Short mmCIF file of C-alpha atoms in Angstrom, two decimals:
data_model
loop_
_atom_site.label_atom_id
_atom_site.label_comp_id
_atom_site.label_asym_id
_atom_site.label_seq_id
_atom_site.Cartn_x
_atom_site.Cartn_y
_atom_site.Cartn_z
CA MET A 258 -12.19 48.22 -90.07
CA LYS A 259 -15.31 49.25 -88.21
CA ASP A 260 -16.59 45.65 -88.21
CA THR A 261 -13.21 44.41 -87.00
CA HIS A 262 -13.19 46.91 -84.12
CA THR A 263 -16.73 45.93 -83.14
CA LEU A 264 -15.79 42.21 -83.18
CA LEU A 265 -12.77 42.85 -80.95
CA ASN A 266 -14.94 44.70 -78.42
CA LEU A 267 -17.38 41.81 -78.35
CA LEU A 268 -14.55 39.34 -77.71
CA LEU A 269 -13.20 41.43 -74.81
CA LEU A 270 -16.70 41.61 -73.30
CA LEU A 271 -17.07 37.83 -73.51
CA VAL A 272 -13.71 37.30 -71.80
CA TYR A 273 -14.67 39.69 -68.98
CA LEU A 274 -18.04 38.01 -68.46
CA ALA A 275 -16.45 34.56 -68.45
CA GLY A 276 -13.89 35.67 -65.83
CA SER A 277 -16.62 37.14 -63.65
CA ALA A 278 -18.61 33.91 -63.84
CA VAL A 279 -15.59 31.79 -62.71
CA THR A 280 -14.89 34.04 -59.71
CA THR A 281 -18.53 34.04 -58.58
CA ASP A 282 -18.74 30.24 -58.71
CA GLY A 283 -15.75 29.81 -56.43
CA GLY A 284 -13.01 29.25 -58.97
CA LYS A 285 -9.32 29.37 -58.31
CA ASP A 286 -9.33 33.12 -57.83
CA SER A 287 -11.76 32.89 -54.84
CA THR A 288 -10.29 33.88 -51.41
CA ASP A 289 -13.32 33.32 -49.14
CA ASP A 290 -12.71 29.59 -48.33
CA PRO A 291 -11.83 28.67 -44.67
CA LEU A 292 -8.01 28.60 -44.74
CA GLU A 293 -5.44 26.94 -42.44
CA LEU A 294 -8.09 24.98 -40.55
CA THR A 295 -6.54 23.31 -37.48
CA ILE A 296 -7.59 21.51 -34.27
CA VAL A 297 -5.77 22.63 -31.12
CA GLY A 298 -5.65 20.19 -28.19
CA PRO A 299 -3.96 17.06 -26.80
CA ASP A 300 -3.14 14.02 -28.92
CA PHE A 301 -4.78 11.68 -26.39
CA VAL A 302 -7.73 11.50 -24.03
CA THR A 303 -7.92 9.62 -20.72
CA VAL A 304 -11.02 7.69 -19.69
CA GLY A 305 -12.88 9.67 -17.05
CA VAL A 306 -10.71 12.79 -17.38
CA PRO A 307 -12.34 15.90 -18.98
CA CYS A 308 -10.45 17.65 -21.77
CA SER A 309 -11.14 20.34 -24.37
CA PHE A 310 -10.33 21.06 -28.03
CA ASP A 311 -10.41 24.25 -30.10
CA CYS A 312 -10.89 24.65 -33.85
CA ALA A 313 -9.49 27.66 -35.72
CA ALA A 314 -9.41 28.86 -39.33
CA GLN A 315 -8.73 31.99 -41.32
CA CYS A 316 -12.12 33.21 -42.53
CA SER A 317 -13.45 36.40 -44.09
CA PRO A 318 -15.74 37.77 -42.95
CA SER A 319 -16.38 34.92 -40.42
CA CYS A 320 -16.87 31.18 -40.08
CA SER A 321 -19.24 28.90 -38.19
CA TYR A 322 -17.82 25.70 -36.66
CA ARG A 323 -19.10 22.23 -36.00
CA MET A 324 -17.01 19.68 -34.01
CA SER A 325 -17.77 16.01 -33.42
CA ILE A 326 -16.21 13.07 -31.57
CA ASP A 327 -17.54 9.65 -30.56
CA GLY A 328 -21.05 10.64 -31.66
CA GLN A 329 -20.96 13.84 -29.59
CA ILE A 330 -21.52 16.99 -31.66
CA GLY A 331 -20.73 20.49 -30.48
CA GLN A 332 -21.63 23.84 -32.00
CA GLY A 333 -18.87 26.40 -31.98
CA ASN A 334 -15.13 26.14 -32.18
CA GLU A 335 -14.62 24.63 -28.68
CA LEU A 336 -15.53 21.13 -27.58
CA PHE A 337 -15.44 19.71 -24.04
CA PHE A 338 -15.20 15.94 -23.94
CA THR A 339 -14.84 13.05 -21.46
CA ALA A 340 -14.19 9.51 -22.68
CA ARG A 341 -16.46 7.05 -20.86
CA GLN A 342 -14.73 3.80 -21.78
CA TRP A 343 -11.50 2.60 -23.30
CA GLU A 344 -11.15 1.91 -27.02
CA GLU A 345 -8.22 1.92 -29.41
CA SER A 346 -8.72 5.45 -30.77
CA LEU A 347 -11.27 8.19 -31.45
CA ASN A 348 -11.73 10.41 -34.53
CA LEU A 349 -12.22 14.11 -33.80
CA THR A 350 -13.44 16.27 -36.70
CA CYS A 351 -13.99 19.99 -37.16
CA THR A 352 -15.89 21.62 -40.03
CA ALA A 353 -15.62 25.36 -40.66
CA ARG A 354 -18.17 27.08 -42.93
CA ASN A 355 -17.78 30.58 -44.31
CA ASP A 356 -20.83 32.52 -43.20
CA ASP A 357 -20.84 34.66 -46.36
CA SER A 358 -19.98 32.29 -49.19
CA GLY A 359 -21.22 29.05 -47.62
CA ARG A 360 -18.02 27.31 -48.55
CA SER A 361 -16.70 24.79 -45.95
CA SER A 362 -13.63 22.79 -45.04
CA THR A 363 -13.12 19.80 -42.69
CA VAL A 364 -10.11 18.58 -40.73
CA SER A 365 -9.70 15.41 -38.61
CA LYS A 366 -7.49 14.36 -35.67
CA ILE A 367 -6.97 10.76 -34.47
CA LEU A 368 -6.82 10.63 -30.67
CA GLN A 369 -5.16 7.87 -28.65
CA VAL A 370 -7.35 6.70 -25.75
CA LEU A 371 -5.66 6.16 -22.38
CA ALA A 372 -7.03 4.50 -19.25
CA GLY A 373 -5.86 4.34 -15.69
CA PRO A 374 -4.13 3.74 -13.52
CA THR A 375 -7.04 2.28 -11.57
CA ASN A 376 -7.47 -0.65 -9.15
CA VAL A 377 -3.88 -0.43 -7.88
CA SER A 378 -3.10 -3.33 -5.53
CA ILE A 379 -0.13 -4.99 -3.80
CA THR A 380 0.00 -8.78 -3.62
CA GLY A 381 2.33 -10.99 -1.60
CA PRO A 382 2.62 -12.92 1.68
CA ASP A 383 0.46 -11.93 4.66
CA LEU A 384 3.29 -12.40 7.18
CA MET A 385 7.05 -11.88 7.17
CA THR A 386 9.96 -13.17 9.25
CA PRO A 387 13.02 -11.08 10.26
CA GLY A 388 15.97 -11.75 7.97
CA ALA A 389 13.90 -13.71 5.44
CA PRO A 390 13.40 -12.01 2.00
CA LYS A 391 9.89 -11.94 0.54
CA SER A 392 8.63 -10.74 -2.86
CA PHE A 393 5.65 -8.46 -3.51
CA GLN A 394 3.98 -7.45 -6.77
CA CYS A 395 2.05 -4.32 -7.76
CA TYR A 396 -0.75 -4.40 -10.33
CA ALA A 397 -2.94 -1.71 -11.92
CA ASP A 398 -5.37 -1.37 -14.82
CA CYS A 399 -3.53 0.77 -17.42
CA HIS A 400 -3.68 1.55 -21.13
CA PRO A 401 -1.31 1.44 -22.85
CA SER A 402 0.91 0.58 -19.84
CA CYS A 403 2.04 1.70 -16.40
CA ASN A 404 5.41 2.26 -14.76
CA TYR A 405 5.82 1.44 -11.06
CA THR A 406 7.68 3.06 -8.18
CA TRP A 407 7.96 1.53 -4.69
CA GLY A 408 8.09 3.40 -1.41
CA ILE A 409 9.49 1.94 1.82
CA LYS A 410 10.68 3.70 4.98
CA GLY A 411 9.97 7.10 3.48
CA ARG A 412 12.11 6.47 0.37
CA TRP A 413 10.92 5.96 -3.20
CA LEU A 414 12.79 3.30 -5.18
CA GLY A 415 12.73 3.36 -8.97
CA GLY A 416 13.87 0.67 -11.36
CA GLN A 417 12.16 -2.16 -9.49
CA GLY A 418 9.36 -2.70 -11.99
CA ASN A 419 6.17 -4.06 -10.54
CA GLU A 420 8.01 -6.48 -8.18
CA ILE A 421 10.12 -5.79 -5.11
CA THR A 422 11.95 -8.03 -2.61
CA VAL A 423 11.93 -6.96 1.04
CA THR A 424 13.92 -8.33 3.99
CA PRO A 425 12.63 -7.22 7.43
CA GLU A 426 15.12 -6.13 10.06
CA GLU A 427 15.62 -8.25 13.16
CA LEU A 428 13.50 -6.12 15.52
CA ALA A 429 10.86 -5.01 13.01
CA THR A 430 7.25 -5.65 13.95
CA SER A 431 5.77 -4.65 10.56
CA VAL A 432 6.73 -3.41 7.08
CA THR A 433 4.73 -0.75 5.19
CA LEU A 434 4.92 -0.79 1.38
CA ASN A 435 3.69 1.91 -1.00
CA CYS A 436 3.27 1.34 -4.73
CA LYS A 437 2.76 4.21 -7.19
CA ALA A 438 1.44 3.21 -10.63
CA ILE A 439 2.12 5.87 -13.31
CA ASN A 440 0.54 5.88 -16.77
CA SER A 441 3.45 5.73 -19.22
CA VAL A 442 1.87 8.31 -21.58
CA SER A 443 -0.27 10.70 -19.54
CA GLY A 444 1.82 10.68 -16.35
CA LEU A 445 -1.32 10.28 -14.22
CA TYR A 446 -0.76 8.08 -11.17
CA ASP A 447 -2.52 6.32 -8.33
CA MET A 448 -1.18 4.60 -5.20
CA ALA A 449 -1.74 1.58 -2.98
CA THR A 450 -0.44 1.03 0.57
CA ARG A 451 -0.10 -2.23 2.48
CA THR A 452 1.26 -2.99 5.97
CA ILE A 453 2.57 -6.54 6.50
CA PRO A 454 3.13 -7.78 10.07
CA VAL A 455 6.51 -9.29 10.91
CA THR A 456 6.89 -12.21 13.31
CA TYR A 457 8.85 -11.47 16.46
CA GLY A 458 9.51 -13.10 19.77
CA PRO A 459 9.41 -14.79 22.04
CA LEU A 460 10.76 -11.76 23.92
CA GLU A 461 10.77 -10.90 27.64
CA LEU A 462 9.80 -14.42 28.66
CA THR A 463 8.86 -14.54 32.36
CA ILE A 464 7.31 -16.91 34.91
CA VAL A 465 4.72 -15.34 37.21
CA GLY A 466 4.07 -17.05 40.53
CA PRO A 467 5.38 -17.60 44.09
CA ASP A 468 9.05 -18.21 44.87
CA PHE A 469 8.23 -21.26 47.02
CA VAL A 470 5.82 -24.17 47.22
CA THR A 471 4.50 -25.92 50.32
CA VAL A 472 4.11 -29.70 50.48
CA GLY A 473 0.44 -30.59 50.01
CA VAL A 474 -0.64 -27.05 49.13
CA PRO A 475 -1.79 -26.44 45.49
CA CYS A 476 -0.35 -23.44 43.65
CA SER A 477 -0.24 -22.11 40.08
CA PHE A 478 2.26 -20.45 37.74
CA ASP A 479 1.83 -18.46 34.53
CA CYS A 480 4.27 -18.01 31.66
CA ALA A 481 4.16 -14.92 29.42
CA ALA A 482 6.15 -13.57 26.46
CA GLN A 483 5.88 -10.99 23.71
CA CYS A 484 5.06 -12.90 20.51
CA SER A 485 3.67 -12.16 17.09
CA PRO A 486 1.57 -13.68 15.76
CA SER A 487 1.41 -16.04 18.77
CA CYS A 488 3.46 -18.44 20.89
CA SER A 489 2.88 -21.93 22.20
CA TYR A 490 4.02 -22.69 25.76
CA ARG A 491 5.36 -25.76 27.55
CA MET A 492 5.92 -25.72 31.34
CA SER A 493 7.53 -28.41 33.46
CA ILE A 494 8.32 -28.99 37.16
CA ASP A 495 9.32 -32.09 39.11
CA GLY A 496 8.67 -34.29 36.05
CA GLN A 497 5.20 -32.82 35.56
CA ILE A 498 4.70 -31.29 32.10
CA GLY A 499 1.86 -28.99 31.14
CA GLN A 500 0.81 -27.64 27.77
CA GLY A 501 -0.14 -24.00 27.74
CA ASN A 502 1.08 -21.00 29.67
CA GLU A 503 -0.52 -21.97 33.02
CA LEU A 504 0.59 -24.77 35.34
CA PHE A 505 -1.17 -26.04 38.48
CA PHE A 506 1.16 -27.88 40.87
CA THR A 507 1.12 -29.57 44.30
CA ALA A 508 4.39 -30.74 45.90
CA ARG A 509 3.96 -34.27 47.27
CA GLN A 510 7.07 -34.45 49.41
CA TRP A 511 9.73 -32.22 50.76
CA GLU A 512 13.03 -31.69 49.00
CA GLU A 513 15.57 -28.92 48.93
CA SER A 514 14.24 -27.12 45.81
CA LEU A 515 12.44 -27.60 42.53
CA ASN A 516 13.27 -26.26 39.04
CA LEU A 517 10.35 -24.79 37.16
CA THR A 518 10.91 -24.14 33.42
CA CYS A 519 8.85 -22.52 30.69
CA THR A 520 9.55 -22.72 26.95
CA ALA A 521 7.78 -20.38 24.51
CA ARG A 522 7.83 -21.16 20.77
CA ASN A 523 6.75 -18.77 18.02
CA ASP A 524 4.11 -20.58 15.99
CA ASP A 525 5.22 -19.01 12.70
CA SER A 526 9.00 -18.65 12.82
CA GLY A 527 9.66 -21.68 15.03
CA ARG A 528 11.97 -19.66 17.27
CA SER A 529 11.88 -20.58 20.95
CA SER A 530 13.11 -19.32 24.30
CA THR A 531 13.31 -20.94 27.76
CA VAL A 532 13.29 -19.43 31.26
CA SER A 533 13.78 -21.20 34.63
CA LYS A 534 12.78 -20.46 38.21
CA ILE A 535 14.21 -22.18 41.34
CA LEU A 536 11.48 -22.80 43.91
CA GLN A 537 12.05 -23.32 47.65
CA VAL A 538 10.04 -26.22 49.07
CA LEU A 539 8.37 -25.86 52.48
CA ASP A 540 7.00 -28.65 54.77
CA ASP A 541 4.59 -27.74 57.62
CA GLU A 542 5.74 -30.59 59.96
CA LYS A 543 9.39 -29.85 59.39
CA SER A 544 8.73 -26.17 59.90
CA MET A 545 7.03 -26.86 63.29
CA ALA A 546 9.85 -29.18 64.44
CA THR A 547 12.44 -26.65 63.42
CA GLN A 548 10.59 -23.91 65.27
CA ALA A 549 10.39 -26.10 68.45
CA GLU A 550 14.10 -26.86 68.29
CA GLN A 551 14.86 -23.18 67.89
CA THR A 552 12.66 -22.38 70.94
CA ILE A 553 14.38 -25.01 73.12
CA ASP A 554 17.79 -23.75 72.07
CA LEU A 555 16.78 -20.23 73.00
CA LEU A 556 15.49 -21.31 76.44
CA LEU A 557 18.68 -23.30 77.18
CA PHE A 558 20.80 -20.34 76.19
CA THR A 559 18.79 -18.01 78.44
CA PHE A 560 18.97 -20.42 81.40
CA THR A 561 22.71 -20.91 80.98
CA LEU A 562 23.25 -17.20 80.85
CA SER A 563 21.21 -16.64 84.01
CA LEU A 564 23.05 -19.40 85.85
CA TYR A 565 26.38 -17.96 84.84
CA THR A 566 25.31 -14.58 86.18
CA VAL A 567 24.27 -15.98 89.58
CA ILE A 568 27.44 -18.04 90.10
CA SER A 569 29.79 -15.41 88.96
CA PRO A 570 31.23 -13.33 91.90
#
């Protein structure tokens, strides 16, 4: 009996020692591993935009952390990072190590890499015509993609995509377009603005010059109109036609009147307008003869009146 009791005590001692050895070596009964290790932060990074990540675990008594991404290694449980160029994805890892036991655990997070919008631009015609629709496109560098919103006359128009059709009003002199490119994932945006001139005119077409011409005396006339981008002019008088908005003219003989006309044509739209001016024609010899006749008539009238006064009782 005594030997049996001694053997049982030895077996119990062996079991106790074996259990102690398993616990010390980090067996299943150990509770000092880093537990619930997680990375806190966004699921994507944007090229050129700083961001930060935190690593957390349940540790007793404490843990040390080591985080790494794209070859950049940070000590501690917080990492500040800025992606320098676009690539498909990045692998962010965090390792937590129990300061007392030396045991460690690692967790990873796959990050989507975004880029843009950058280099936003509006393409389309350099000139527009009232009433004529024109199409414009908006482009931007974006990963994975961008959505577009157009602004015109202080209003933002959605649902147009990256292309919009614009029809200028009749009296418009220019159209200003705004395009906002918005990254479809991050919501970051950038804008481009473009002002497109609109053709107009000819408006307020006028002829500048005297209201009469004198036979043998040179004179000049100018024609002017409001035009965009520019107008071509054609002036004519007495069968004489001049190209341009200035006409030099000399009447060769007397006649009752002359009709001076000017036509302005918009070089882009092809629209034209014409104005006329009736000119009185003067002749120096006829003017002198007329003045002499008027003087004689006045003298005869004065003499007749005087004679009538003397004869009258």
